[in-house]
PDB file of C-alpha atoms in Angstrom:
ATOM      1  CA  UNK A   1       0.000   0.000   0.000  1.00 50.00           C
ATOM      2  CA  UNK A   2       1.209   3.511  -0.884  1.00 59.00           C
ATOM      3  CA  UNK A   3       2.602   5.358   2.091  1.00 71.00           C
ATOM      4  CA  UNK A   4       0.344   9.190   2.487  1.00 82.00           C
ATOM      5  CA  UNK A   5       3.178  10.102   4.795  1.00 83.00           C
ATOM      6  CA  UNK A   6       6.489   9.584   6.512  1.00 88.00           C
ATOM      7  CA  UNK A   7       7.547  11.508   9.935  1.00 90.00           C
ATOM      8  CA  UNK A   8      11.161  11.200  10.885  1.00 87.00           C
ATOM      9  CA  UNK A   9      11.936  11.715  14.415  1.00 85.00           C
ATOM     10  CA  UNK A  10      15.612  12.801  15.605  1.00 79.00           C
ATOM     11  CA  UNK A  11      17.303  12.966  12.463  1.00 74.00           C
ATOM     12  CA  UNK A  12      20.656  15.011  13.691  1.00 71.00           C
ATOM     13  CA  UNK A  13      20.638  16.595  10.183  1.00 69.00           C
ATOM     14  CA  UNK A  14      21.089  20.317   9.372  1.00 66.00           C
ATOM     15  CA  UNK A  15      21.456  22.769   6.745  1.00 65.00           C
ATOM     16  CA  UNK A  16      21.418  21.704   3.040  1.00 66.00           C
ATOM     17  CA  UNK A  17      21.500  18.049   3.908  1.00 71.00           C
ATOM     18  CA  UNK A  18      18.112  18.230   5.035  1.00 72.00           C
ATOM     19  CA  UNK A  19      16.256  19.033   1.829  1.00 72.00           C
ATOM     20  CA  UNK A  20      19.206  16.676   0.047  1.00 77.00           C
ATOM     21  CA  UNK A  21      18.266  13.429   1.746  1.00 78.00           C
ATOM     22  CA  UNK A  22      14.496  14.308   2.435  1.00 74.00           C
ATOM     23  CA  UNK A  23      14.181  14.756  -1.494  1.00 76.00           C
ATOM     24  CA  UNK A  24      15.389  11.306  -1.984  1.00 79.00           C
ATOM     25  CA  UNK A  25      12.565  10.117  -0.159  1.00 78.00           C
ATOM     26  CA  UNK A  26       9.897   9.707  -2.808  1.00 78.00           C
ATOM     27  CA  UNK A  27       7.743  12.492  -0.851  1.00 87.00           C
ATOM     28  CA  UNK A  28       6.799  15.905  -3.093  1.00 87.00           C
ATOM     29  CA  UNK A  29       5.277  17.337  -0.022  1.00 89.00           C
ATOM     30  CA  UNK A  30       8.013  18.294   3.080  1.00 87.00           C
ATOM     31  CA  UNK A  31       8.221  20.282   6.009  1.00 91.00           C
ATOM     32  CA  UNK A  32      11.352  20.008   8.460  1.00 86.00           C
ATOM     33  CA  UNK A  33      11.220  21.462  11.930  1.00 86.00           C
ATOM     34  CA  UNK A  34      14.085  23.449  13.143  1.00 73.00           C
ATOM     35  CA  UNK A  35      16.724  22.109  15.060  1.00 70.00           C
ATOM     36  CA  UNK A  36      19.515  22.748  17.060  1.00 61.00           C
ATOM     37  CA  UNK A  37      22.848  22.311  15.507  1.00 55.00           C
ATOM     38  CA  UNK A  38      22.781  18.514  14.817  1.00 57.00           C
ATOM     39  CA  UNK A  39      20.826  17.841  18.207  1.00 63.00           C
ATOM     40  CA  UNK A  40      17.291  16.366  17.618  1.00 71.00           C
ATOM     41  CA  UNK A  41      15.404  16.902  14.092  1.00 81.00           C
ATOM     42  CA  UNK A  42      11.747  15.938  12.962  1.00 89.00           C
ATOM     43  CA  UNK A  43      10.634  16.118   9.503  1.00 87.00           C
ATOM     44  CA  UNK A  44       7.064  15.538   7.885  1.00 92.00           C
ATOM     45  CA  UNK A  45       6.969  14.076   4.437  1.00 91.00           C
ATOM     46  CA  UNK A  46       4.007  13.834   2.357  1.00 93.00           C
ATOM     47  CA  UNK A  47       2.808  12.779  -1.178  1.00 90.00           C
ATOM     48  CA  UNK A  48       0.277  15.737  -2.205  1.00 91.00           C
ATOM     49  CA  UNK A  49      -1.933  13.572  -4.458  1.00 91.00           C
ATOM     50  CA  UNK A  50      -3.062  11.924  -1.813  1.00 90.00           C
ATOM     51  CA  UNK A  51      -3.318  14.166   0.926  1.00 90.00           C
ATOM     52  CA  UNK A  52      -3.542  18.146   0.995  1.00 93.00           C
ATOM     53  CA  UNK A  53      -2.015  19.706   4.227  1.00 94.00           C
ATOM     54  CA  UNK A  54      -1.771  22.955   5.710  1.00 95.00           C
ATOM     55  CA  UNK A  55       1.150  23.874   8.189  1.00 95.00           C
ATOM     56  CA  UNK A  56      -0.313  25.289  11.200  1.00 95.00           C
ATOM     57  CA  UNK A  57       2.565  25.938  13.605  1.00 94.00           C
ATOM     58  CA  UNK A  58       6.144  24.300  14.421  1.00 93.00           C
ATOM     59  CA  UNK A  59       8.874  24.854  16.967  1.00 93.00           C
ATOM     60  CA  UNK A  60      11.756  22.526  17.558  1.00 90.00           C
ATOM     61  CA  UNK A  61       9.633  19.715  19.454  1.00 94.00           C
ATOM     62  CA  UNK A  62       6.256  19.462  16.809  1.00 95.00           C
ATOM     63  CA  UNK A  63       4.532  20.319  13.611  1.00 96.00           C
ATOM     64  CA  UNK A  64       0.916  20.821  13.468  1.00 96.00           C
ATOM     65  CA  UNK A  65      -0.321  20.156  10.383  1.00 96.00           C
ATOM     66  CA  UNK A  66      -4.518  20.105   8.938  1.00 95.00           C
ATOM     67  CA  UNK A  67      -4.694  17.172   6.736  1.00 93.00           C
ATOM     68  CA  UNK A  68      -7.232  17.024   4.233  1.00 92.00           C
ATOM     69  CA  UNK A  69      -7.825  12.928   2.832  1.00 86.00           C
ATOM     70  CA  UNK A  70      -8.234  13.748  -0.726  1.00 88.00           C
ATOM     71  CA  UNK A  71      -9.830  10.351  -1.318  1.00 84.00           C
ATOM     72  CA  UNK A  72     -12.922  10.555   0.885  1.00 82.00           C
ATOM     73  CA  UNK A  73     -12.697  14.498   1.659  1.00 85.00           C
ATOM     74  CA  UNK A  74     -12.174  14.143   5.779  1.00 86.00           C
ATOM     75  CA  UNK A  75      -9.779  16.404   7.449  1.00 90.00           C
ATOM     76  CA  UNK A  76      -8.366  16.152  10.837  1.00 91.00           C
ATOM     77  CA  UNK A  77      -5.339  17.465  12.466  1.00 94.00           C
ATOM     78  CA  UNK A  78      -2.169  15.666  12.959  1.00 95.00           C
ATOM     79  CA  UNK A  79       1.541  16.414  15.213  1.00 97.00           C
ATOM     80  CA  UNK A  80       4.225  15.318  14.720  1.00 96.00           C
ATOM     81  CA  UNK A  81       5.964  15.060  17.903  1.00 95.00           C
ATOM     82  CA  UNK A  82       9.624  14.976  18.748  1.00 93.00           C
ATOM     83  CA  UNK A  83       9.809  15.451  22.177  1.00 94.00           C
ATOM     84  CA  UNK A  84      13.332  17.148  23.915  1.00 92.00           C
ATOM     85  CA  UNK A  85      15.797  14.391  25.954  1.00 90.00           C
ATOM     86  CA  UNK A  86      15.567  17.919  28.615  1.00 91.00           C
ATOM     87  CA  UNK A  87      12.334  17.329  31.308  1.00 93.00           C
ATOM     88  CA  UNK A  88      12.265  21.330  31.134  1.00 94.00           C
ATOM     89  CA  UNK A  89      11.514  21.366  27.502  1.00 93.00           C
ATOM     90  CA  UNK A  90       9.410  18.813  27.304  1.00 95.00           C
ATOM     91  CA  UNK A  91       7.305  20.357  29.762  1.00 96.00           C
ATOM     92  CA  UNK A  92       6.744  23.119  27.083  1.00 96.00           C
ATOM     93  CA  UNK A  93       6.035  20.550  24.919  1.00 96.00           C
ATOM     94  CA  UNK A  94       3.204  18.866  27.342  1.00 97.00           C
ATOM     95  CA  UNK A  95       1.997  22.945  27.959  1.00 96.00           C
ATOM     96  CA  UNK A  96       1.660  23.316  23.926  1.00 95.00           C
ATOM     97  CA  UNK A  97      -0.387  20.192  23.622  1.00 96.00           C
ATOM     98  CA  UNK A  98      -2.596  20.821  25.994  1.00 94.00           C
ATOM     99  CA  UNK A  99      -3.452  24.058  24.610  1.00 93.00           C
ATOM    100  CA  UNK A 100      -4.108  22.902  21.096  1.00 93.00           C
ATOM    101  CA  UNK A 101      -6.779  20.950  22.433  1.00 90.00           C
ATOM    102  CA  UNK A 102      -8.799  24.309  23.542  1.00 89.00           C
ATOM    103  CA  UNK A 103      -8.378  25.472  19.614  1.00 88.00           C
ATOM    104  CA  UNK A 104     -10.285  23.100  17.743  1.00 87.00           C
ATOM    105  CA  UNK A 105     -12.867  20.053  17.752  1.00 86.00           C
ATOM    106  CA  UNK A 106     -11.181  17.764  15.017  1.00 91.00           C
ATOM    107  CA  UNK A 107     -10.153  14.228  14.949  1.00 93.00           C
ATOM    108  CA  UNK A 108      -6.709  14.487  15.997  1.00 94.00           C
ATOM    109  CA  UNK A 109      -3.544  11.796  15.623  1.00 94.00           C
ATOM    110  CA  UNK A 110      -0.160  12.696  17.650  1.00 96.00           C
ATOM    111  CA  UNK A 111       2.310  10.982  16.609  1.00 94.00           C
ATOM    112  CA  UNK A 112       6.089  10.745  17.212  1.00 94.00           C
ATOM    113  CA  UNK A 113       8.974  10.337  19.084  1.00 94.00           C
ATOM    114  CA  UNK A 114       7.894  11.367  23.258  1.00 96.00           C
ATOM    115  CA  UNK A 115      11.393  10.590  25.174  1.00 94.00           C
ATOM    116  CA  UNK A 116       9.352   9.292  27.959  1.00 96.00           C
ATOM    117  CA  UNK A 117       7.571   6.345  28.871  1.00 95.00           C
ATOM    118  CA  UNK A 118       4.186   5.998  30.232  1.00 94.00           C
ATOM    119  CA  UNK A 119       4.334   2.931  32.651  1.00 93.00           C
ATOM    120  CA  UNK A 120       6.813   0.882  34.532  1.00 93.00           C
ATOM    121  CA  UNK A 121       6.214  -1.561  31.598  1.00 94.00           C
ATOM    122  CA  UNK A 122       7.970   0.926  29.166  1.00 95.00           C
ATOM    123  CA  UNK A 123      11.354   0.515  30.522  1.00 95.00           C
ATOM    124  CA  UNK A 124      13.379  -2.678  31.164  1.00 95.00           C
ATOM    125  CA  UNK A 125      16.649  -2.029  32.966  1.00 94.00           C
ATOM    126  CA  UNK A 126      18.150   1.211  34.179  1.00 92.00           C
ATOM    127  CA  UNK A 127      17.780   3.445  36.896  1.00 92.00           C
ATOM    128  CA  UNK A 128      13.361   3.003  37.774  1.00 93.00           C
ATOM    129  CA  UNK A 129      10.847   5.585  36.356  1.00 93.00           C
ATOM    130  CA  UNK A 130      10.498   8.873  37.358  1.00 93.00           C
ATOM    131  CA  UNK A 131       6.956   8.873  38.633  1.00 95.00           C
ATOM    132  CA  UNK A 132       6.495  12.566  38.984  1.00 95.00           C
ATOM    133  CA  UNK A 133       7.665  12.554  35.188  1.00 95.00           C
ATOM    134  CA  UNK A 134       5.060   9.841  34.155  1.00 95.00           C
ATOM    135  CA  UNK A 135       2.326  11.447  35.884  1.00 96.00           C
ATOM    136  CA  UNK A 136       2.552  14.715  34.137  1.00 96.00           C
ATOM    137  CA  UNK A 137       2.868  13.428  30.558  1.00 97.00           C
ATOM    138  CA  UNK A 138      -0.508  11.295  31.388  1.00 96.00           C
ATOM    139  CA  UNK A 139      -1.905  14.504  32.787  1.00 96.00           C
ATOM    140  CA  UNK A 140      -1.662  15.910  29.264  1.00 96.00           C
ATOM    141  CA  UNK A 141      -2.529  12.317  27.454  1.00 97.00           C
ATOM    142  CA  UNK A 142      -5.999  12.993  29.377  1.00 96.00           C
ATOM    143  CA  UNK A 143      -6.138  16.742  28.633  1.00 95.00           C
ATOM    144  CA  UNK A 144      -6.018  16.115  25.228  1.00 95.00           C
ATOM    145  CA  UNK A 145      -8.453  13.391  25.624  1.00 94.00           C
ATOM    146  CA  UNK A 146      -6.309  10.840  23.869  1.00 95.00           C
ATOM    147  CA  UNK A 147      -5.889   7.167  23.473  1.00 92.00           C
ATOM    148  CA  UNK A 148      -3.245   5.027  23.050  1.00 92.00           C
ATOM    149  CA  UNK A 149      -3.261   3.372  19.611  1.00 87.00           C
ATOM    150  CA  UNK A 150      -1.307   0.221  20.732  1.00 84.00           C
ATOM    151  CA  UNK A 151       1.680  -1.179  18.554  1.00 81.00           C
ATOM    152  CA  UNK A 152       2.476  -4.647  16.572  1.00 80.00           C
ATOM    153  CA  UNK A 153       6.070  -6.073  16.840  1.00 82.00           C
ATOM    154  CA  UNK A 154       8.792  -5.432  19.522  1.00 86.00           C
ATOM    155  CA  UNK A 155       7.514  -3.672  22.501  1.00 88.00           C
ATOM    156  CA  UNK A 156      10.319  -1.205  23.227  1.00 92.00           C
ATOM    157  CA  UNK A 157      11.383   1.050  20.517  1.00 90.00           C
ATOM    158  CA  UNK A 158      14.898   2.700  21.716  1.00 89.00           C
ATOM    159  CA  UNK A 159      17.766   0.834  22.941  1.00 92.00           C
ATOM    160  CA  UNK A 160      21.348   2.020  24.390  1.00 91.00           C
ATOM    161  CA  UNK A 161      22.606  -1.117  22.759  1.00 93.00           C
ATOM    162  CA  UNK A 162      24.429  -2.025  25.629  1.00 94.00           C
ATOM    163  CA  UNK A 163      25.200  -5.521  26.807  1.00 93.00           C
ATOM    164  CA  UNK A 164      22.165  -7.495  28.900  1.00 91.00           C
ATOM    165  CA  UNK A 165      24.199  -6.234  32.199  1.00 90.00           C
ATOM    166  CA  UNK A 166      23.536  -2.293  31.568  1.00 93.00           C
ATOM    167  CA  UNK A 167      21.118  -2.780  29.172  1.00 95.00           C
ATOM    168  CA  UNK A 168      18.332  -0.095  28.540  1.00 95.00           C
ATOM    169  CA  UNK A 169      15.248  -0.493  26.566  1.00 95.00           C
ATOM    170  CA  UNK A 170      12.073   1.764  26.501  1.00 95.00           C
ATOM    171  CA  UNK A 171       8.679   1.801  24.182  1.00 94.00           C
ATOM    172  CA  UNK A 172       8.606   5.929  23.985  1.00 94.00           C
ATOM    173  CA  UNK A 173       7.641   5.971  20.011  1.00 94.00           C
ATOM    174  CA  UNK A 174       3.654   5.848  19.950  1.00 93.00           C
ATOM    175  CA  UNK A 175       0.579   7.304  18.162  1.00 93.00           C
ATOM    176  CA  UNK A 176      -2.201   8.636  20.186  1.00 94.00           C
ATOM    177  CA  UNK A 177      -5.859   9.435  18.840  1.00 93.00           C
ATOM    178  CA  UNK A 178      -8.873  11.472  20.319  1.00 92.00           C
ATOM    179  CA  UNK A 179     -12.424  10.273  20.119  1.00 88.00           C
ATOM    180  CA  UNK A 180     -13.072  11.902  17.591  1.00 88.00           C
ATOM    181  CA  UNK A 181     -10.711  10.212  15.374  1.00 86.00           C
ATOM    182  CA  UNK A 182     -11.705   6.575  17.167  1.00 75.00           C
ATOM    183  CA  UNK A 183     -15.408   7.098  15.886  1.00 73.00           C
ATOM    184  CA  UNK A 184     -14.506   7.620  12.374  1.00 67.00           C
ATOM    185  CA  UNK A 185     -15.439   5.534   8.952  1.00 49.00           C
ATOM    186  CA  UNK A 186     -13.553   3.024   7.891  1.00 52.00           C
ATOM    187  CA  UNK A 187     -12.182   4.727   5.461  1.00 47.00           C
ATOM    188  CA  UNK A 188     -10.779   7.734   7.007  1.00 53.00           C
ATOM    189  CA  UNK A 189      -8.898   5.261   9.398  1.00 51.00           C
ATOM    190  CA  UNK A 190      -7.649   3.036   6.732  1.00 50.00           C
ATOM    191  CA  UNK A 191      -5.974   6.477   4.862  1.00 48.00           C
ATOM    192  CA  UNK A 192      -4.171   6.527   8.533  1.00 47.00           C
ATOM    193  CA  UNK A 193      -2.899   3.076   7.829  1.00 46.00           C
ATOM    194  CA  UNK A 194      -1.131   4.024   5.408  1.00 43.00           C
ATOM    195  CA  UNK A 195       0.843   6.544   7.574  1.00 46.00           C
ATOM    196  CA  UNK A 196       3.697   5.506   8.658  1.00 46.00           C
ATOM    197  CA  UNK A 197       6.371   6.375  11.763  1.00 50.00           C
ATOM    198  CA  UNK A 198       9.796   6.718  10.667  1.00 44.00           C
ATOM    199  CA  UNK A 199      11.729   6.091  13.878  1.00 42.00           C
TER     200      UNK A 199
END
């Protein structure tokens, strides 16, 4: 199946290699947050026959984006989400989200990487969970009234690739929906299918 779109989470790319490697992509449509020196990076790729989108805001940490099916004529909102290895800035982050929510009543998908885990279960080894931490990111999961769209394949998505002894693994890629996008046709969920997470 044909991919609508592609969002690239810490990419450590700047300058003119980002529109060099993003056009190699097979994407016409692009939009590349800005990032720090070669810290972080989160890019939104798109193919514009499929899908029409409007670029609402960005800062280092998330692109909001209306999307616009052009195959059944639905629009919702989507982020892309790459959240800051800094607590303080991913606070922001958390703040941001949580006001988007009081500016509109569309299905909406957030999507990305969030540098933090949501339950003991996210994290195998390492120093335990910061509780406090957890707590406020599912303080803004329930603002936003979102759900947890679940996964298929290996539960934990980053690694420090260290051996079994000091080994770290957590799940802190995900895609979260509101209601509103959970009560949709058929049709307008299976043009989500097709988007994929490039972590």
């Amino acid at each position: 199946m044909k991919k609508i779109m592609l969002i690239i989470t810490e990419t450590k790319v700047s300058g003119s290699r980002v529109k060099e490697i993003s056009d190699r992509l097979q994407f016409d449509g692009a939009f590349h947050a800005n990032n720090i020196g070669y810290s972080g990076g989160l890019w939104l790729l798109w193919d514009s026959t499929q899908a029409e989108m409007s670029i609402l805001s960005s800062t280092e940490q998330e692109i909001h984006t209306l999307v616009k099916d052009l195959s059944s004529k639905a629009s919702w909102l989507l982020t892309a989400v790459y959240a800051s290895p800094r607590y303080a800035e991913r606070r922001l982050l958390w703040d941001n989200l949580s006001m988007v929510t009081e500016l509109h009543a569309l299905p909406w998908i957030i999507a990305g990487d969030f540098n933090e885990v949501l339950t003991s279960e996210d994290k195998f080894g390492g120093r335990p969970i910061c509780l406090s931490r957890v707590l406020t990111f599912q303080d803004c999961l329930n603002n936003c009234g979102m759900i947890d769209l679940g996964f298929s394949g290996p539960r934990f998505t980053w690694t420090n690739r260290q051996p079994l002894s000091d080994l770290i693994q957590e799940r802190i890629n995900r895609v979260f929906v509101n209601t509103d996008w959970n009560t949709l046709s058929g049709s307008l969920c299976q043009a989500f299918g097709t988007i994929t997470l490039g972590l």
